[in-house]
Amino acid sequence: MLPEAIQVLQRGWLSSNNILLLGRHDTAIIDTGYVSHAQQTLELVRHVLHGRHLDQIINTHLHSDHCGGNAMLQAHFGCQTSIPVAEADKVRHWDVEALSFKATGQRCDRFTFDATIAPGDTLTLGDMAWQALAAPGHDPHALIFYCPQEKVLVSADALWENGFGVIFPELDGQSGFAEERATLDLIAGLDVAVVIPGHGAPFTDMAGALARARSRLDYLEADPVRNAQNALKVLLKFLLLERQRIALADVPALLTSMPVFAAANSNFLKQSPDQLGRWAVGQLVRSAAARVEGEYLLNQ
Ligand SMILES: [Zn+2]
């Protein structure tokens, strides 16, 4: 269902999908996975490239599960890297306060960039023309990429088969729901045969995905505490994915160490870290995303 020049490495939830674009004369990758999977990413990419050189890295947005492999791929291939234009100064100075990594308790090896991408730009990747479109909501500076010729949309975390990424701006009192709605409207206006999301398998029923995303957005917007609770669950699950086991006694301190959690708590959740830790652990166990063994929370 996808042209041969587009190869999707479907990863899990710790690492975003990696999309390889194989042109006759050059190659590119969109998003590079999480830092703790960087070695695996390099091996997967080399396998798909069959001895070819990687020329370009493109990032949809700078969450560490989408750019955590940048540094290793740069070191190995010496490739060019293009990032969303609004992130340029933060990356140039590696401003960990302004970049999202510290706020969300995630790690990312320092990388550099050679070019920026602005909404409205056209990129040639895999011998195809791709339009860069602004996709705020999950992340204010996120981009998605649309290829009209092949009717393929790289939707990152703006649209998944079931939902979309956490609406982070709302957690610290900024607008994100309205932006996500506008992004879904923009996507609905595109003629798309296949969507390649940031996480999960490529899919063809975009209308169904848009309907599910809109209904989820309505649900979150009706009571923003739900978005904060969802963020809390996702942040804890992400930590668990990375570490595989966490002492239950450490959960409240781990949550408190993430500025985004502190913001969500003071704006919406308004409970003690102990209470919220117990609640989040209970939610992950109930949804079979984790289990408790003795004094530990284990990934599953
Ligand atoms: Zn993201």
CSV table of C-alpha atoms and ligand atoms in Angstrom, one decimal:
chain,number,residue,atom,x,y,z
A,1,MET,CA,0.0,0.0,0.0
A,2,LEU,CA,3.0,2.3,0.3
A,3,PRO,CA,5.5,3.0,-2.5
A,4,GLU,CA,8.7,1.0,-2.2
A,5,ALA,CA,10.7,4.2,-1.7
A,6,ILE,CA,9.0,4.5,1.7
A,7,GLN,CA,10.0,2.0,4.4
A,8,VAL,CA,8.4,2.3,7.8
A,9,LEU,CA,10.2,0.8,10.8
A,10,GLN,CA,7.4,0.4,13.2
A,11,ARG,CA,8.7,0.7,16.7
A,12,GLY,CA,6.9,0.6,20.1
A,13,TRP,CA,5.7,3.4,22.4
A,14,LEU,CA,9.1,4.2,23.8
A,15,SER,CA,10.5,4.9,20.3
A,16,SER,CA,8.5,6.6,17.6
A,17,ASN,CA,8.3,5.0,14.2
A,18,ASN,CA,11.2,5.7,11.8
A,19,ILE,CA,10.3,6.4,8.2
A,20,LEU,CA,13.0,5.9,5.6
A,21,LEU,CA,12.7,7.6,2.2
A,22,LEU,CA,14.9,6.0,-0.4
A,23,GLY,CA,15.5,8.1,-3.5
A,24,ARG,CA,17.6,7.2,-6.5
A,25,HIS,CA,20.4,9.5,-5.3
A,26,ASP,CA,19.7,10.3,-1.7
A,27,THR,CA,18.1,8.9,1.4
A,28,ALA,CA,16.3,10.4,4.4
A,29,ILE,CA,14.8,9.4,7.7
A,30,ILE,CA,11.9,11.0,9.5
A,31,ASP,CA,12.2,10.6,13.3
A,32,THR,CA,14.8,8.6,15.0
A,33,GLY,CA,13.3,6.9,18.1
A,34,TYR,CA,14.3,7.1,21.8
A,35,VAL,CA,17.8,7.5,23.0
A,36,SER,CA,17.9,4.1,24.8
A,37,HIS,CA,17.0,2.4,21.5
A,38,ALA,CA,19.6,4.4,19.5
A,39,GLN,CA,21.9,1.4,18.8
A,40,GLN,CA,18.9,-0.6,17.7
A,41,THR,CA,17.7,2.2,15.5
A,42,LEU,CA,21.1,2.4,13.8
A,43,GLU,CA,21.1,-1.3,13.1
A,44,LEU,CA,17.6,-1.2,11.7
A,45,VAL,CA,18.4,1.8,9.5
A,46,ARG,CA,21.6,0.2,8.2
A,47,HIS,CA,19.7,-3.0,7.4
A,48,VAL,CA,17.1,-1.1,5.4
A,49,LEU,CA,19.7,1.0,3.6
A,50,HIS,CA,21.6,-2.0,2.4
A,51,GLY,CA,25.0,-0.3,2.4
A,52,ARG,CA,23.7,3.1,1.2
A,53,HIS,CA,24.5,6.2,3.1
A,54,LEU,CA,21.9,8.1,5.1
A,55,ASP,CA,21.9,11.7,3.9
A,56,GLN,CA,19.3,13.4,5.9
A,57,ILE,CA,17.4,13.4,9.2
A,58,ILE,CA,14.1,15.2,9.5
A,59,ASN,CA,12.3,15.6,12.8
A,60,THR,CA,8.5,16.1,13.1
A,61,HIS,CA,9.0,17.5,16.6
A,62,LEU,CA,11.6,17.4,19.3
A,63,HIS,CA,10.2,15.0,21.8
A,64,SER,CA,12.9,12.6,22.9
A,65,ASP,CA,11.1,9.5,21.5
A,66,HIS,CA,11.3,11.2,18.0
A,67,CYS,CA,14.8,12.6,18.1
A,68,GLY,CA,16.7,10.4,20.6
A,69,GLY,CA,18.5,8.6,17.8
A,70,ASN,CA,19.7,11.8,16.1
A,71,ALA,CA,23.1,12.0,17.8
A,72,MET,CA,24.0,8.4,17.0
A,73,LEU,CA,22.9,8.6,13.4
A,74,GLN,CA,24.8,11.9,13.0
A,75,ALA,CA,27.9,10.3,14.5
A,76,HIS,CA,27.7,7.3,12.2
A,77,PHE,CA,26.6,8.8,8.9
A,78,GLY,CA,27.6,12.5,9.3
A,79,CYS,CA,24.2,13.3,7.8
A,80,GLN,CA,22.4,16.6,7.5
A,81,THR,CA,19.6,17.3,10.1
A,82,SER,CA,16.5,19.5,9.6
A,83,ILE,CA,14.3,20.5,12.6
A,84,PRO,CA,11.2,22.6,12.9
A,85,VAL,CA,12.2,26.2,12.7
A,86,ALA,CA,10.7,27.2,16.0
A,87,GLU,CA,13.2,24.9,17.8
A,88,ALA,CA,16.4,26.2,16.2
A,89,ASP,CA,17.6,28.4,19.1
A,90,LYS,CA,16.8,25.9,21.7
A,91,VAL,CA,18.8,23.2,19.9
A,92,ARG,CA,21.7,25.6,19.0
A,93,HIS,CA,22.2,26.4,22.7
A,94,TRP,CA,20.9,23.0,23.9
A,95,ASP,CA,18.6,24.8,26.3
A,96,VAL,CA,17.4,21.9,28.4
A,97,GLU,CA,14.9,24.2,30.2
A,98,ALA,CA,13.2,25.2,26.9
A,99,LEU,CA,13.5,21.8,25.2
A,100,SER,CA,10.9,19.3,26.4
A,101,PHE,CA,13.3,16.6,27.7
A,102,LYS,CA,13.8,17.8,31.2
A,103,ALA,CA,10.2,18.7,31.7
A,104,THR,CA,9.0,15.2,30.9
A,105,GLY,CA,11.7,13.3,32.6
A,106,GLN,CA,13.1,12.0,29.3
A,107,ARG,CA,16.7,11.9,28.1
A,108,CYS,CA,18.2,12.9,24.8
A,109,ASP,CA,21.8,13.0,23.6
A,110,ARG,CA,22.8,16.4,22.3
A,111,PHE,CA,22.6,16.7,18.5
A,112,THR,CA,23.2,19.5,16.0
A,113,PHE,CA,21.2,20.7,13.0
A,114,ASP,CA,22.0,22.1,9.6
A,115,ALA,CA,18.7,23.4,8.4
A,116,THR,CA,15.2,24.3,9.6
A,117,ILE,CA,11.8,23.5,8.2
A,118,ALA,CA,8.9,26.0,8.3
A,119,PRO,CA,5.2,25.2,7.7
A,120,GLY,CA,4.6,25.7,4.0
A,121,ASP,CA,8.0,24.4,2.9
A,122,THR,CA,8.3,21.7,0.3
A,123,LEU,CA,10.9,19.0,0.8
A,124,THR,CA,12.1,16.4,-1.7
A,125,LEU,CA,12.4,13.1,0.1
A,126,GLY,CA,12.6,9.7,-1.7
A,127,ASP,CA,12.2,11.5,-5.0
A,128,MET,CA,8.8,12.7,-3.9
A,129,ALA,CA,7.6,16.2,-3.0
A,130,TRP,CA,6.4,16.6,0.6
A,131,GLN,CA,4.6,19.6,2.1
A,132,ALA,CA,5.5,20.5,5.6
A,133,LEU,CA,2.3,21.5,7.5
A,134,ALA,CA,2.0,23.0,11.0
A,135,ALA,CA,0.4,20.6,13.4
A,136,PRO,CA,0.1,22.2,16.8
A,137,GLY,CA,-1.8,20.6,19.6
A,138,HIS,CA,0.3,17.8,21.0
A,139,ASP,CA,3.3,20.0,20.6
A,140,PRO,CA,3.1,23.7,19.5
A,141,HIS,CA,5.9,23.4,16.9
A,142,ALA,CA,5.1,20.0,15.5
A,143,LEU,CA,5.1,19.4,11.7
A,144,ILE,CA,3.4,16.8,9.6
A,145,PHE,CA,4.4,15.9,6.1
A,146,TYR,CA,2.1,15.3,3.2
A,147,CYS,CA,2.9,13.8,-0.2
A,148,PRO,CA,0.0,14.7,-2.6
A,149,GLN,CA,1.5,12.6,-5.4
A,150,GLU,CA,1.3,9.4,-3.4
A,151,LYS,CA,-1.5,10.5,-1.0
A,152,VAL,CA,0.6,9.6,2.0
A,153,LEU,CA,0.5,11.6,5.3
A,154,VAL,CA,3.2,11.4,7.9
A,155,SER,CA,1.0,12.4,10.9
A,156,ALA,CA,3.5,12.1,13.8
A,157,ASP,CA,1.6,12.5,17.1
A,158,ALA,CA,-1.1,14.7,15.7
A,159,LEU,CA,-3.2,11.7,14.6
A,160,TRP,CA,-2.9,8.1,15.5
A,161,GLU,CA,-5.2,5.3,14.4
A,162,ASN,CA,-6.7,5.6,17.9
A,163,GLY,CA,-6.3,9.1,19.2
A,164,PHE,CA,-3.2,11.4,19.4
A,165,GLY,CA,-0.4,12.3,21.7
A,166,VAL,CA,-1.0,14.1,25.1
A,167,ILE,CA,-2.0,17.7,24.6
A,168,PHE,CA,1.0,19.0,26.5
A,169,PRO,CA,0.5,22.8,26.2
A,170,GLU,CA,-2.8,22.6,28.2
A,171,LEU,CA,-1.0,21.2,31.2
A,172,ASP,CA,0.8,24.4,32.0
A,173,GLY,CA,-2.2,26.6,31.2
A,174,GLN,CA,-1.6,27.3,27.5
A,175,SER,CA,-4.0,26.5,24.6
A,176,GLY,CA,-3.7,23.1,22.9
A,177,PHE,CA,-7.2,21.6,22.4
A,178,ALA,CA,-8.2,24.3,19.9
A,179,GLU,CA,-4.9,23.8,18.0
A,180,GLU,CA,-5.4,20.1,17.9
A,181,ARG,CA,-8.9,20.6,16.6
A,182,ALA,CA,-7.6,22.9,13.8
A,183,THR,CA,-4.9,20.3,13.0
A,184,LEU,CA,-7.5,17.6,12.6
A,185,ASP,CA,-9.5,19.9,10.4
A,186,LEU,CA,-6.5,20.6,8.3
A,187,ILE,CA,-5.8,16.8,8.0
A,188,ALA,CA,-9.4,16.2,7.0
A,189,GLY,CA,-9.0,18.4,4.0
A,190,LEU,CA,-6.1,16.4,2.6
A,191,ASP,CA,-6.6,13.6,0.1
A,192,VAL,CA,-4.9,10.7,1.9
A,193,ALA,CA,-4.7,7.0,1.1
A,194,VAL,CA,-2.3,6.0,3.8
A,195,VAL,CA,-1.4,7.5,7.1
A,196,ILE,CA,1.9,6.8,8.7
A,197,PRO,CA,1.5,7.8,12.4
A,198,GLY,CA,4.3,8.5,14.9
A,199,HIS,CA,3.4,5.3,16.8
A,200,GLY,CA,1.5,2.2,15.6
A,201,ALA,CA,1.0,0.7,12.2
A,202,PRO,CA,0.3,2.7,9.0
A,203,PHE,CA,-3.4,2.7,8.3
A,204,THR,CA,-5.9,3.6,5.5
A,205,ASP,CA,-9.1,4.5,7.3
A,206,MET,CA,-8.3,8.1,8.0
A,207,ALA,CA,-12.0,9.1,8.3
A,208,GLY,CA,-12.4,6.6,11.1
A,209,ALA,CA,-9.3,7.8,12.8
A,210,LEU,CA,-10.4,11.4,12.5
A,211,ALA,CA,-13.8,10.6,14.0
A,212,ARG,CA,-12.2,8.8,17.0
A,213,ALA,CA,-9.7,11.6,17.5
A,214,ARG,CA,-12.4,14.2,17.4
A,215,SER,CA,-14.5,12.3,19.9
A,216,ARG,CA,-11.5,11.9,22.2
A,217,LEU,CA,-10.7,15.6,21.9
A,218,ASP,CA,-14.3,16.5,22.9
A,219,TYR,CA,-14.0,14.2,25.9
A,220,LEU,CA,-10.7,15.7,27.1
A,221,GLU,CA,-11.8,19.3,26.5
A,222,ALA,CA,-15.1,18.8,28.4
A,223,ASP,CA,-13.0,18.3,31.5
A,224,PRO,CA,-9.3,19.2,31.2
A,225,VAL,CA,-8.5,17.2,34.4
A,226,ARG,CA,-8.9,14.2,32.1
A,227,ASN,CA,-6.0,15.4,29.9
A,228,ALA,CA,-3.8,15.9,33.0
A,229,GLN,CA,-4.7,12.4,34.3
A,230,ASN,CA,-3.9,11.0,30.9
A,231,ALA,CA,-0.6,12.8,30.9
A,232,LEU,CA,0.2,11.5,34.4
A,233,LYS,CA,-0.4,7.9,33.2
A,234,VAL,CA,1.6,8.4,30.0
A,235,LEU,CA,4.6,9.9,31.8
A,236,LEU,CA,4.7,7.1,34.4
A,237,LYS,CA,4.3,4.5,31.7
A,238,PHE,CA,7.1,6.1,29.7
A,239,LEU,CA,9.4,6.0,32.7
A,240,LEU,CA,8.5,2.4,33.3
A,241,LEU,CA,9.2,1.5,29.6
A,242,GLU,CA,12.6,3.0,29.9
A,243,ARG,CA,13.5,1.5,33.3
A,244,GLN,CA,11.4,-1.7,33.3
A,245,ARG,CA,11.0,-1.6,37.1
A,246,ILE,CA,10.5,1.2,39.5
A,247,ALA,CA,10.4,1.0,43.3
A,248,LEU,CA,6.8,2.0,44.4
A,249,ALA,CA,8.4,4.2,47.1
A,250,ASP,CA,10.2,6.2,44.3
A,251,VAL,CA,7.1,7.0,42.3
A,252,PRO,CA,6.0,10.2,44.0
A,253,ALA,CA,9.6,11.7,43.8
A,254,LEU,CA,9.9,10.7,40.2
A,255,LEU,CA,6.7,12.4,39.3
A,256,THR,CA,7.6,15.5,41.3
A,257,SER,CA,10.9,15.8,39.5
A,258,MET,CA,9.1,16.4,36.2
A,259,PRO,CA,8.2,20.1,35.7
A,260,VAL,CA,5.3,19.1,33.5
A,261,PHE,CA,3.8,17.0,36.3
A,262,ALA,CA,4.2,19.9,38.7
A,263,ALA,CA,2.4,22.2,36.3
A,264,ALA,CA,-0.4,19.7,35.7
A,265,ASN,CA,-0.8,19.1,39.4
A,266,SER,CA,-0.9,22.8,40.4
A,267,ASN,CA,-3.4,23.6,37.5
A,268,PHE,CA,-5.6,20.5,37.5
A,269,LEU,CA,-4.9,17.5,39.6
A,270,LYS,CA,-4.4,19.3,43.0
A,271,GLN,CA,-3.4,16.3,45.1
A,272,SER,CA,-0.3,15.2,47.0
A,273,PRO,CA,2.4,13.4,44.9
A,274,ASP,CA,1.7,10.3,47.1
A,275,GLN,CA,-2.0,10.3,46.2
A,276,LEU,CA,-1.3,10.8,42.6
A,277,GLY,CA,1.5,8.2,42.5
A,278,ARG,CA,-0.9,5.6,44.0
A,279,TRP,CA,-3.6,6.6,41.5
A,280,ALA,CA,-1.3,6.4,38.5
A,281,VAL,CA,0.1,3.0,39.6
A,282,GLY,CA,-3.5,1.8,40.1
A,283,GLN,CA,-4.5,3.0,36.6
A,284,LEU,CA,-1.5,1.3,34.9
A,285,VAL,CA,-2.2,-2.0,36.7
A,286,ARG,CA,-5.9,-1.8,35.9
A,287,SER,CA,-5.2,-1.3,32.2
A,288,ALA,CA,-2.6,-4.2,32.3
A,289,ALA,CA,0.2,-1.7,31.3
A,290,ALA,CA,2.1,-2.7,34.5
A,291,ARG,CA,2.0,-5.0,37.5
A,292,VAL,CA,3.1,-4.8,41.1
A,293,GLU,CA,5.4,-7.4,42.5
A,294,GLY,CA,6.3,-6.8,46.1
A,295,GLU,CA,7.8,-3.3,46.4
A,296,TYR,CA,8.1,-2.8,42.7
A,297,LEU,CA,6.1,-1.6,39.7
A,298,LEU,CA,7.1,-3.7,36.7
A,299,ASN,CA,6.5,-2.9,33.0
A,300,GLN,CA,4.3,-5.3,31.1
B,1,ZN,ZN,5.5,13.6,20.8
